[in-house]
Structure formats: C-alpha cells, structure tokens
C-alpha cells in the first residue's frame, strides 16, 4: 500500500496566514504618528562616565516614578553613571541647568506647553529636546513609560529579550549623546501584545518588567477574553501568587 503524500499545497494558506499575522504583530508594536517632528542638535548627556544631568519627575505619580527608575537603572548598568533624581516640585528641579524631564509635571508644561502635552494620545510616547532639557513624556498611563523605553532602545541600545538571567542587553560605554531626533510613537492597536508564556513565571517582577518594556499593556485571562492591565512590578504585593496582569 502506497502511503499518501502530504498535501503540501493545503499548508501554504496556513503558513501564509501565520507569516502575515506575525508581520501584523511586529508592525503593531510601535507606529509613528503623522505629526511634524523637530530635528535639533545632538545633546551630550554623559561624557567619559560623568554627567551633570538630573532626572526630574513628579514623585506623586507612581508610573512616572517607575519610568524614572527604569531610566536610571539602565543608564547606570550601561554607562556606570548614577544620575541624581529630584522631585519636579523642588527648587533643585527648577534651578537645574541640565534636566531629563520624565512625565508630565508643571516643569514639563513650562518647557513644552500644555497644548502639545494635551495632544498626546493614550499610550503615545514622545522623546524630544528643548534647549538643554531632554523630555520623555507620553499620554495616558503607559505613554511616559513607553517614552523611556523608546529612548533607552534607540539612543542607549538597550534591549530586554526575555524575563530570565542574561535576557537583557546593555551597550557598555562611557558616553551617551542624544541624537536630537524627536520621536512620537503609539501602538498601532490597543492591547497589541499579550504574553501568555509569562503565565506562572516564578519571578513576577522580572516578568512584568519584560512585558512592559516590550510595550505589553494587557494580558488575556485564561478561558476568556477579559483583558486586565498588567501590574507595575513595585505595585505587585509580594504575598500574592497571581501572575502579572491578573486581578
């Protein structure tokens, strides 16, 4: 009895669909918006391992605090520099000549103007420069976090490939210069990445950070399509055994 040959032709539509689906997911990660973007001169942030810049954010905004901690942690591990962190409401923040403004605050409104900040859509991120100030800000709960991620990836070369030891890439150097290229990006569709492989991950903080750094903002509950926002790592109660994003 002659065995049947596999019907390879029937596999072609399925393979094509999977390729198309993968392309859509990748293209949906970050979508540049049709806005007029500025191109300014490069801005030296760290030179030969030293920096006069301070990181400024509203200490009352938990997501901005998380974004600032992500920024300072990656820069310390990449460049060996510890940037001073100050509250946006303090005289130090107002009087500093070199600032990295993270998130929306009274200072950010003074630098960029309320109209521009109000134009940022939910989850949209913006990386820009005004004078000697670098501004990392966004719309909604996630926008500022995504702005920090965008800056770290495109200017510092950082990547988070997995929620495991060795899953991060740091570009080791002693100098960091912002290119001066303004970016505004927003995920092409809401909830575009749902990382089911993180379910049951033993290190929930690492899993949450990986999820957020890769622009995830939702997980789907098993057995249903109800979406839930992922918890920020420092807001995850240590005694709770749920996976990131499950309420």
PDB file of N, CA, C and O in Angstrom, residues 18-49:
ATOM      1  N   UNK A  18       0.064  32.655   8.929  1.00  0.00           N
ATOM      2  CA  UNK A  18       0.913  32.825  10.098  1.00  0.00           C
ATOM      3  C   UNK A  18       1.977  33.890   9.865  1.00  0.00           C
ATOM      4  O   UNK A  18       2.287  34.684  10.752  1.00  0.00           O
ATOM      5  N   UNK A  19       2.549  33.903   8.668  1.00  0.00           N
ATOM      6  CA  UNK A  19       3.548  34.919   8.338  1.00  0.00           C
ATOM      7  C   UNK A  19       2.929  36.306   8.376  1.00  0.00           C
ATOM      8  O   UNK A  19       3.487  37.256   8.924  1.00  0.00           O
ATOM      9  N   UNK A  20       1.722  36.417   7.800  1.00  0.00           N
ATOM     10  CA  UNK A  20       1.034  37.705   7.790  1.00  0.00           C
ATOM     11  C   UNK A  20       0.694  38.144   9.201  1.00  0.00           C
ATOM     12  O   UNK A  20       0.884  39.300   9.575  1.00  0.00           O
ATOM     13  N   UNK A  21       0.218  37.189  10.016  1.00  0.00           N
ATOM     14  CA  UNK A  21      -0.130  37.518  11.394  1.00  0.00           C
ATOM     15  C   UNK A  21       1.087  38.001  12.169  1.00  0.00           C
ATOM     16  O   UNK A  21       1.044  38.995  12.901  1.00  0.00           O
ATOM     17  N   UNK A  22       2.223  37.315  11.992  1.00  0.00           N
ATOM     18  CA  UNK A  22       3.446  37.748  12.655  1.00  0.00           C
ATOM     19  C   UNK A  22       3.867  39.129  12.219  1.00  0.00           C
ATOM     20  O   UNK A  22       4.314  39.948  13.022  1.00  0.00           O
ATOM     21  N   UNK A  23       3.707  39.425  10.938  1.00  0.00           N
ATOM     22  CA  UNK A  23       4.069  40.747  10.425  1.00  0.00           C
ATOM     23  C   UNK A  23       3.191  41.820  11.031  1.00  0.00           C
ATOM     24  O   UNK A  23       3.647  42.899  11.391  1.00  0.00           O
ATOM     25  N   UNK A  24       1.899  41.505  11.186  1.00  0.00           N
ATOM     26  CA  UNK A  24       0.986  42.488  11.766  1.00  0.00           C
ATOM     27  C   UNK A  24       1.338  42.765  13.214  1.00  0.00           C
ATOM     28  O   UNK A  24       1.290  43.904  13.671  1.00  0.00           O
ATOM     29  N   UNK A  25       1.690  41.703  13.957  1.00  0.00           N
ATOM     30  CA  UNK A  25       2.057  41.897  15.366  1.00  0.00           C
ATOM     31  C   UNK A  25       3.291  42.765  15.476  1.00  0.00           C
ATOM     32  O   UNK A  25       3.363  43.692  16.262  1.00  0.00           O
ATOM     33  N   UNK A  26       4.314  42.473  14.646  1.00  0.00           N
ATOM     34  CA  UNK A  26       5.548  43.248  14.702  1.00  0.00           C
ATOM     35  C   UNK A  26       5.301  44.685  14.283  1.00  0.00           C
ATOM     36  O   UNK A  26       5.819  45.621  14.888  1.00  0.00           O
ATOM     37  N   UNK A  27       4.505  44.884  13.245  1.00  0.00           N
ATOM     38  CA  UNK A  27       4.236  46.249  12.784  1.00  0.00           C
ATOM     39  C   UNK A  27       3.378  47.005  13.780  1.00  0.00           C
ATOM     40  O   UNK A  27       3.383  48.223  13.797  1.00  0.00           O
ATOM     41  N   UNK A  28       2.618  46.259  14.597  1.00  0.00           N
ATOM     42  CA  UNK A  28       1.733  46.923  15.539  1.00  0.00           C
ATOM     43  C   UNK A  28       2.412  47.365  16.803  1.00  0.00           C
ATOM     44  O   UNK A  28       1.815  48.033  17.624  1.00  0.00           O
ATOM     45  N   UNK A  29       3.680  46.990  16.995  1.00  0.00           N
ATOM     46  CA  UNK A  29       4.348  47.321  18.244  1.00  0.00           C
ATOM     47  C   UNK A  29       4.453  48.819  18.440  1.00  0.00           C
ATOM     48  O   UNK A  29       4.062  49.351  19.442  1.00  0.00           O
ATOM     49  N   UNK A  30       4.993  49.519  17.477  1.00  0.00           N
ATOM     50  CA  UNK A  30       5.120  50.966  17.550  1.00  0.00           C
ATOM     51  C   UNK A  30       4.823  51.557  16.192  1.00  0.00           C
ATOM     52  O   UNK A  30       5.379  51.136  15.188  1.00  0.00           O
ATOM     53  N   UNK A  31       3.951  52.514  16.171  1.00  0.00           N
ATOM     54  CA  UNK A  31       3.577  53.148  14.915  1.00  0.00           C
ATOM     55  C   UNK A  31       3.851  54.638  15.010  1.00  0.00           C
ATOM     56  O   UNK A  31       3.342  55.307  15.904  1.00  0.00           O
ATOM     57  N   UNK A  32       4.693  55.165  14.127  1.00  0.00           N
ATOM     58  CA  UNK A  32       4.964  56.591  14.135  1.00  0.00           C
ATOM     59  C   UNK A  32       3.725  57.342  13.680  1.00  0.00           C
ATOM     60  O   UNK A  32       3.015  56.910  12.767  1.00  0.00           O
ATOM     61  N   UNK A  33       3.463  58.459  14.322  1.00  0.00           N
ATOM     62  CA  UNK A  33       2.268  59.223  14.008  1.00  0.00           C
ATOM     63  C   UNK A  33       2.568  60.303  12.976  1.00  0.00           C
ATOM     64  O   UNK A  33       3.678  60.826  12.910  1.00  0.00           O
ATOM     65  N   UNK A  34       1.581  60.672  12.158  1.00  0.00           N
ATOM     66  CA  UNK A  34       1.795  61.700  11.126  1.00  0.00           C
ATOM     67  C   UNK A  34       1.772  63.096  11.727  1.00  0.00           C
ATOM     68  O   UNK A  34       0.807  63.839  11.600  1.00  0.00           O
ATOM     69  N   UNK A  35       2.837  63.462  12.429  1.00  0.00           N
ATOM     70  CA  UNK A  35       2.950  64.789  13.025  1.00  0.00           C
ATOM     71  C   UNK A  35       4.275  65.394  12.599  1.00  0.00           C
ATOM     72  O   UNK A  35       5.196  64.697  12.180  1.00  0.00           O
ATOM     73  N   UNK A  36       4.363  66.713  12.689  1.00  0.00           N
ATOM     74  CA  UNK A  36       5.619  67.403  12.372  1.00  0.00           C
ATOM     75  C   UNK A  36       6.596  67.195  13.525  1.00  0.00           C
ATOM     76  O   UNK A  36       6.324  67.551  14.672  1.00  0.00           O
ATOM     77  N   UNK A  37       7.752  66.619  13.226  1.00  0.00           N
ATOM     78  CA  UNK A  37       8.740  66.329  14.243  1.00  0.00           C
ATOM     79  C   UNK A  37       9.924  67.272  14.121  1.00  0.00           C
ATOM     80  O   UNK A  37      10.290  67.687  13.027  1.00  0.00           O
ATOM     81  N   UNK A  38      10.524  67.596  15.246  1.00  0.00           N
ATOM     82  CA  UNK A  38      11.661  68.500  15.272  1.00  0.00           C
ATOM     83  C   UNK A  38      12.960  67.721  15.120  1.00  0.00           C
ATOM     84  O   UNK A  38      13.066  66.575  15.517  1.00  0.00           O
ATOM     85  N   UNK A  39      13.928  68.359  14.529  1.00  0.00           N
ATOM     86  CA  UNK A  39      15.278  67.808  14.488  1.00  0.00           C
ATOM     87  C   UNK A  39      16.203  68.854  15.066  1.00  0.00           C
ATOM     88  O   UNK A  39      16.375  69.932  14.491  1.00  0.00           O
ATOM     89  N   UNK A  40      16.754  68.568  16.221  1.00  0.00           N
ATOM     90  CA  UNK A  40      17.628  69.528  16.886  1.00  0.00           C
ATOM     91  C   UNK A  40      19.056  69.010  16.876  1.00  0.00           C
ATOM     92  O   UNK A  40      19.345  67.931  16.367  1.00  0.00           O
ATOM     93  N   UNK A  41      19.953  69.794  17.435  1.00  0.00           N
ATOM     94  CA  UNK A  41      21.345  69.389  17.518  1.00  0.00           C
ATOM     95  C   UNK A  41      21.505  68.262  18.537  1.00  0.00           C
ATOM     96  O   UNK A  41      20.724  68.150  19.479  1.00  0.00           O
ATOM     97  N   UNK A  42      22.510  67.420  18.378  1.00  0.00           N
ATOM     98  CA  UNK A  42      22.774  66.378  19.381  1.00  0.00           C
ATOM     99  C   UNK A  42      23.012  66.993  20.752  1.00  0.00           C
ATOM    100  O   UNK A  42      23.491  68.121  20.875  1.00  0.00           O
ATOM    101  N   UNK A  43      22.678  66.226  21.773  1.00  0.00           N
ATOM    102  CA  UNK A  43      22.780  66.709  23.142  1.00  0.00           C
ATOM    103  C   UNK A  43      23.580  65.702  23.961  1.00  0.00           C
ATOM    104  O   UNK A  43      23.165  64.556  24.142  1.00  0.00           O
ATOM    105  N   UNK A  44      24.732  66.130  24.470  1.00  0.00           N
ATOM    106  CA  UNK A  44      25.587  65.241  25.271  1.00  0.00           C
ATOM    107  C   UNK A  44      24.997  65.109  26.671  1.00  0.00           C
ATOM    108  O   UNK A  44      24.869  66.098  27.401  1.00  0.00           O
ATOM    109  N   UNK A  45      24.652  63.891  27.045  1.00  0.00           N
ATOM    110  CA  UNK A  45      24.070  63.621  28.358  1.00  0.00           C
ATOM    111  C   UNK A  45      25.102  63.078  29.332  1.00  0.00           C
ATOM    112  O   UNK A  45      25.090  63.433  30.516  1.00  0.00           O
ATOM    113  N   UNK A  46      25.961  62.187  28.854  1.00  0.00           N
ATOM    114  CA  UNK A  46      27.027  61.594  29.664  1.00  0.00           C
ATOM    115  C   UNK A  46      28.315  61.656  28.856  1.00  0.00           C
ATOM    116  O   UNK A  46      28.339  61.263  27.689  1.00  0.00           O
ATOM    117  N   UNK A  47      29.376  62.172  29.468  1.00  0.00           N
ATOM    118  CA  UNK A  47      30.663  62.261  28.788  1.00  0.00           C
ATOM    119  C   UNK A  47      31.750  61.661  29.674  1.00  0.00           C
ATOM    120  O   UNK A  47      31.917  62.076  30.820  1.00  0.00           O
ATOM    121  N   UNK A  48      32.443  60.677  29.127  1.00  0.00           N
ATOM    122  CA  UNK A  48      33.523  59.961  29.834  1.00  0.00           C
ATOM    123  C   UNK A  48      33.108  59.553  31.252  1.00  0.00           C
ATOM    124  O   UNK A  48      33.843  59.765  32.211  1.00  0.00           O
ATOM    125  N   UNK A  49      31.910  58.997  31.330  1.00  0.00           N
ATOM    126  CA  UNK A  49      31.439  58.473  32.603  1.00  0.00           C
ATOM    127  C   UNK A  49      30.941  59.490  33.600  1.00  0.00           C
ATOM    128  O   UNK A  49      30.679  59.147  34.755  1.00  0.00           O
TER     129      UNK A  49
END
